[in-house]
Coordinates of C-alpha atoms in Angstrom, one line a residue:
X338 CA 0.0 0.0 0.0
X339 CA 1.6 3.6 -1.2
X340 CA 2.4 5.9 2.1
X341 CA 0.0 8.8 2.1
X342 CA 2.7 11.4 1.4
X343 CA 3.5 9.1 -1.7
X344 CA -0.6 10.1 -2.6
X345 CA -1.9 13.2 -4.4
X346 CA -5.4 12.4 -3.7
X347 CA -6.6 11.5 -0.4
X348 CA -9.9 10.4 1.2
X349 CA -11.1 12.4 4.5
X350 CA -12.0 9.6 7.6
X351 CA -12.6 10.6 11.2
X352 CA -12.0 8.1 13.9
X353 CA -14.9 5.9 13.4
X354 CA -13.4 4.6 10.6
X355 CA -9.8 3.9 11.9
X356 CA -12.3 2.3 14.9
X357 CA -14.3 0.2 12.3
X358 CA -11.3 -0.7 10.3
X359 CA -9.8 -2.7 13.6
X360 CA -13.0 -3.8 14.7
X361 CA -13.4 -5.7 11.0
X362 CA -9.7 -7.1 11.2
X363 CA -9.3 -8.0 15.2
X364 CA -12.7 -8.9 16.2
X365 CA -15.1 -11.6 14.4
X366 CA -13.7 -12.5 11.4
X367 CA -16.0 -14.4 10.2
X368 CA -16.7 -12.4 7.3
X369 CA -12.8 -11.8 6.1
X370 CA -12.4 -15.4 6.8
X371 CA -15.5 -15.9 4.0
X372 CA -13.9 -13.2 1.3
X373 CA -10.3 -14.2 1.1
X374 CA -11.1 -18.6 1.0
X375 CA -10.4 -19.5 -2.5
X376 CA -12.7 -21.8 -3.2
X377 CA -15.0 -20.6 -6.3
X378 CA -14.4 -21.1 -10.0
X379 CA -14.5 -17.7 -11.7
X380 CA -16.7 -17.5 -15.2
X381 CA -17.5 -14.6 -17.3
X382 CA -18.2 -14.0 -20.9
X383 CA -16.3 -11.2 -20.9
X384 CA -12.9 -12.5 -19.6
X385 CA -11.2 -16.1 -21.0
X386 CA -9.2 -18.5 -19.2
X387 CA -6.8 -17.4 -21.3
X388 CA -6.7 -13.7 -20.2
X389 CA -6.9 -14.7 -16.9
X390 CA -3.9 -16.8 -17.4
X391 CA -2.1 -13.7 -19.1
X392 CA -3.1 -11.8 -16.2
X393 CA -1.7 -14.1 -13.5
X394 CA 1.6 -14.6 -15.8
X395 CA 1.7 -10.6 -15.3
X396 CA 1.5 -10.5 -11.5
X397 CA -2.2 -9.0 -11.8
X398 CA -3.5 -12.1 -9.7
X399 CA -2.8 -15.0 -7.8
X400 CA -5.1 -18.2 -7.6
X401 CA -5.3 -21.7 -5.6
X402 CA -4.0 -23.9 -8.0
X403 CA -2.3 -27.1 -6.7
X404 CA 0.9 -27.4 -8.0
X405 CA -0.3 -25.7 -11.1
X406 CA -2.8 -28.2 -11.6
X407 CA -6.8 -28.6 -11.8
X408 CA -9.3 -25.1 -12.0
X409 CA -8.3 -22.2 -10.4
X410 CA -9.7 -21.6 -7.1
X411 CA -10.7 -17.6 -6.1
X412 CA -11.5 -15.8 -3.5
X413 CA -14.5 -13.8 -3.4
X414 CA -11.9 -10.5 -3.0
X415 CA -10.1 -12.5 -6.0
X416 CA -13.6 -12.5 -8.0
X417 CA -13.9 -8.4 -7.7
X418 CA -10.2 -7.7 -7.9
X419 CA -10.7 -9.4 -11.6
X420 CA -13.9 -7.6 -12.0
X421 CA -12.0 -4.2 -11.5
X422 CA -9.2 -5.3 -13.9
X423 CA -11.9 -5.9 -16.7
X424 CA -13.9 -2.8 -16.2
X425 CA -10.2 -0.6 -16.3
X426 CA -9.2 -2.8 -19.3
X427 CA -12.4 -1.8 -20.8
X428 CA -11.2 2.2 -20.2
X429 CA -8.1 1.6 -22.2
X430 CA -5.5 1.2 -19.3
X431 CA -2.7 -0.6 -20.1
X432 CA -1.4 -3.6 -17.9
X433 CA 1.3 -2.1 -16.2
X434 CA -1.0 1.1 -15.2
X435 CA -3.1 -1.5 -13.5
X436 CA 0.1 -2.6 -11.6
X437 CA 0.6 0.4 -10.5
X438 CA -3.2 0.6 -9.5
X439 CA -2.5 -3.2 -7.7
X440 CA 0.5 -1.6 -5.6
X441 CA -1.8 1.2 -4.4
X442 CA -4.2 -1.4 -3.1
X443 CA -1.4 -4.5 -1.8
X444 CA -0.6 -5.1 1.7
X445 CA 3.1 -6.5 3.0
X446 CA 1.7 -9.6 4.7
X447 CA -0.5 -10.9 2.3
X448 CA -1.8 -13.7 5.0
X449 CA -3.7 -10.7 6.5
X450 CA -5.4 -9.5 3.4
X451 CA -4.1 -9.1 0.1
X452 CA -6.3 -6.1 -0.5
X453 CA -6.9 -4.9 3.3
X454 CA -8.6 -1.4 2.2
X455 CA -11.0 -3.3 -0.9
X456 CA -12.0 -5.9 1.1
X457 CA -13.2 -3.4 4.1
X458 CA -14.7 -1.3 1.3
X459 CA -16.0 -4.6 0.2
X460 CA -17.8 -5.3 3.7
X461 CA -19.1 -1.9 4.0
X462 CA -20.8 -2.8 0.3
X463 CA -22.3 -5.7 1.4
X464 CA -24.2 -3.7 3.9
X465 CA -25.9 -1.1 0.8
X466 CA -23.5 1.1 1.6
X467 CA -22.6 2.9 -1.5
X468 CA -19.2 2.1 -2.1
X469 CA -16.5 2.9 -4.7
X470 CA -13.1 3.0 -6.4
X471 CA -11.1 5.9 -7.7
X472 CA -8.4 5.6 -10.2
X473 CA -6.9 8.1 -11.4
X474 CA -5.0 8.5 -14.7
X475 CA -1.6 7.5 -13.0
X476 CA -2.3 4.8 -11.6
X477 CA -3.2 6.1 -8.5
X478 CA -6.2 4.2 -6.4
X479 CA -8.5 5.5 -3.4
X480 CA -11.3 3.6 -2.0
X481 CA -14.6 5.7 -0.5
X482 CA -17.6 5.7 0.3
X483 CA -19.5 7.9 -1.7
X484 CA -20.4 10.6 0.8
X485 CA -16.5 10.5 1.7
X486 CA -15.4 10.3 -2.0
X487 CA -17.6 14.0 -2.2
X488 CA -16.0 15.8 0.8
X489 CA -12.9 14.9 -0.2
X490 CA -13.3 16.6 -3.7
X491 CA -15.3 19.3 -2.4
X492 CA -12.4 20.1 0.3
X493 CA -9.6 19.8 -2.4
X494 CA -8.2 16.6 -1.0
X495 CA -9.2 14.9 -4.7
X496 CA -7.7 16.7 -7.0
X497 CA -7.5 15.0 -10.2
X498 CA -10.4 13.3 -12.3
X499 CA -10.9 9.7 -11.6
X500 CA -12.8 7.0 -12.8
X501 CA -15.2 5.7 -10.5
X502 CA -16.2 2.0 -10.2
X503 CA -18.9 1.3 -7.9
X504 CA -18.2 -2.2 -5.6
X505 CA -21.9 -2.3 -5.2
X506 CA -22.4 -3.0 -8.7
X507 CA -19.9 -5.3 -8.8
X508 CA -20.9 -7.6 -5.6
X509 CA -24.2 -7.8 -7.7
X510 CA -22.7 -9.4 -10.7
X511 CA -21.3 -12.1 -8.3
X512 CA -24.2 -12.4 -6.1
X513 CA -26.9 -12.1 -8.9
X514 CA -29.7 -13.6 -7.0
X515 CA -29.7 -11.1 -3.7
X516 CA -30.1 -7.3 -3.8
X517 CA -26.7 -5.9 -3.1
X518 CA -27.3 -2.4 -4.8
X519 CA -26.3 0.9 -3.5
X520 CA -29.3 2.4 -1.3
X521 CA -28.2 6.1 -1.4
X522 CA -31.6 7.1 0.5
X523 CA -30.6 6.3 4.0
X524 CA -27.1 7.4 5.8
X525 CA -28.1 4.6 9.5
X526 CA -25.4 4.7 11.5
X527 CA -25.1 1.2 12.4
X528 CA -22.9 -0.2 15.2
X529 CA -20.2 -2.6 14.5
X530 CA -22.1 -5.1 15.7
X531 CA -24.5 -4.4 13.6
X532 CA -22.8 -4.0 10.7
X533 CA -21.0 -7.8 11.3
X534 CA -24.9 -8.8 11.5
X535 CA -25.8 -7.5 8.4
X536 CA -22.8 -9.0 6.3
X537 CA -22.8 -12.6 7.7
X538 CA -27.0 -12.3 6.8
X539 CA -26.0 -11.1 3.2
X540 CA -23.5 -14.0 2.2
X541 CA -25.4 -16.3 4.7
X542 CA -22.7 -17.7 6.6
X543 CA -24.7 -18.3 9.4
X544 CA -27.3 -21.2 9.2
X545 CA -28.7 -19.6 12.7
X546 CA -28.7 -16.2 14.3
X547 CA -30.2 -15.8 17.5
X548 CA -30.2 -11.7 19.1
X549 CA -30.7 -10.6 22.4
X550 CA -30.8 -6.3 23.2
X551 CA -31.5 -4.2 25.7
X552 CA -32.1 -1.1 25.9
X553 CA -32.0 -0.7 21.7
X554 CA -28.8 -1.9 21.9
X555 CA -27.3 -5.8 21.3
X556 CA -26.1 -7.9 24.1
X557 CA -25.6 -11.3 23.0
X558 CA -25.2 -12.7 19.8
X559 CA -25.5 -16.6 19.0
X560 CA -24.6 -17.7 15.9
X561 CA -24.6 -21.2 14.3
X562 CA -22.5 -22.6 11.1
X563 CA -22.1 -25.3 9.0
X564 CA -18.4 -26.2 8.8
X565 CA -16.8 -27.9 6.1
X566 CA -16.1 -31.6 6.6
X567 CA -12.2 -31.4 5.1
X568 CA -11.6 -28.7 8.4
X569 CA -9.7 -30.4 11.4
X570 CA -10.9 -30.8 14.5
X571 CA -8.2 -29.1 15.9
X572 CA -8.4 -26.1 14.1
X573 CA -12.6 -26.0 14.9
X574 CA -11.1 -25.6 18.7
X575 CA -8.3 -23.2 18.2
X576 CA -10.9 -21.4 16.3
X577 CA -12.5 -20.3 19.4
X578 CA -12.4 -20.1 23.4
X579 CA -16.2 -20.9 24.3
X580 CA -18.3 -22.7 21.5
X581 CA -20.5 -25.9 21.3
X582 CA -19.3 -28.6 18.4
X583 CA -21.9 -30.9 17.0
X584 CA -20.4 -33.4 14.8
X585 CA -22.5 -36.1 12.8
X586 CA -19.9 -39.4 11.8
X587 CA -21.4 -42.5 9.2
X588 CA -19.4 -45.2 7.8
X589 CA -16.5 -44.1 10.1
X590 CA -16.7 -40.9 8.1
X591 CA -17.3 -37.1 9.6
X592 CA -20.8 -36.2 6.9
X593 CA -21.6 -32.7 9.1
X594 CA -20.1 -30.7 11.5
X595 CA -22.2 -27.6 13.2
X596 CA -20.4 -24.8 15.2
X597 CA -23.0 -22.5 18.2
X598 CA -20.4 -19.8 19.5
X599 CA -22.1 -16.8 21.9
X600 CA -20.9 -13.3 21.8
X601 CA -21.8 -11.5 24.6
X602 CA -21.7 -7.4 23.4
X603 CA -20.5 -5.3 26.7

């Protein structure tokens, strides 16, 4: 990711975002878990296997691909990282400008997040939360909110024209049979809790949600999930400190395993 004073155009966030930021990377991470395993086949009309292939040979993307071997396995981040590259291929920009766009976006330690920034913006999408990308001629990439990307233009902070892609739009596409598109009529503003609610309900990774409140406010959250059979046992209970495990064996053979974990919300 470029250091700010590296940046000629810069978004404007108060504390409530540095706040949420954390709160989505250190506290359930359920969600992030969901986004970044590769485990979907990619298909579009208007990118081949063999672009993606010359994309991958130019360092645009990286895939799960077993010793080089079998279909590529994505991430949902993956799925809108190649979305973007179409839609800025489609504008003309040349591979390496898109590098340079990739660079913007990349984080170090890539087994935090690949694309820490996109796939927060990603999350706040998933909640209707109009959502967007700025490129900029040189390369240059800011992610915003659209309400931010405006104060930041109207306070000189933007100062260059961009293209905007909107994430919304693009989590559509993916998710074609749930309605992920921008609501720009309400501005809630929802707690993180909340907000976790609202994208584990969206991409259904919960088979079971319980709620408790008080007051208007959440105190307890219970949550059940379906885990996949190939996960280890071990890993289930590193996975958490307090949680029920329901496993369901035939033929010698784990068929189901079921996950209850309670959150209590001080």
């Amino acid at each position: 990711m470029k250091p700010i004073e590296e940046r000629k155009n810069l978004n404007i966030r108060g504390d409530n975002f540095d706040l949420a930021y954390a709160e989505y990377f250190f506290g359930d991470r359920a969600a992030s878990r969901f986004l970044n395993e590769r485990k979907h086949r990619f298909h579009s009309e208007a990118v081949s296997y063999r672009i993606l292939n010359h994309w991958e040979q130019k360092g645009l993307l990286s895939t799960e691909r077993p010793e080089g071997k079998g279909w590529r396995k994505y991430s949902i981040l993956d799925i809108v990282w190649v979305h973007i590259v179409s839609r800025l291929r489609e504008f003309g920009f040349a591979l390496e400008k898109i590098h340079l766009v990739k660079e913007h976006l990349s984080h170090e330690d890539e087994s935090f997040s690949a694309f820490p920034e996109l796939e927060f913006y990603i999350a706040q999408a998933l909640t209707k939360v109009p959502s967007y990308i700025a490129i900029f001629p040189q390369g240059e990439a800011l992610l915003c909110t659209l309400s931010e990307f405006e104060t930041a233009r109207s306070f000189g902070f933007i100062r260059d024209d961009s293209i905007l892609i909107c994430l919304n739009d693009i989590l559509q596409k993916i998710y074609g049979d749930k309605d992920l598109k921008p609501d720009y009529s309400t501005n809630y503003d929802l707690t993180k809790e909340e907000v976790q609610l609202l994208i584990a309900i969206r991409l259904d990774l919960w088979s079971e949600i319980k709620i408790r409140g008080k007051g208007g406010k959440i105190t307890m959250i219970e949550r059940t999930e379906n885990i996949e059979n190939e996960t280890k046992v071990v890993e289930i209970l590193r996975s958490g400190n307090y949680q029920n495990i329901e496993m369901k064996q035939e033929d010698g053979k784990i068929v189901s395993i079921k996950r209850t974990v309670k959150k209590k919300i001080e």
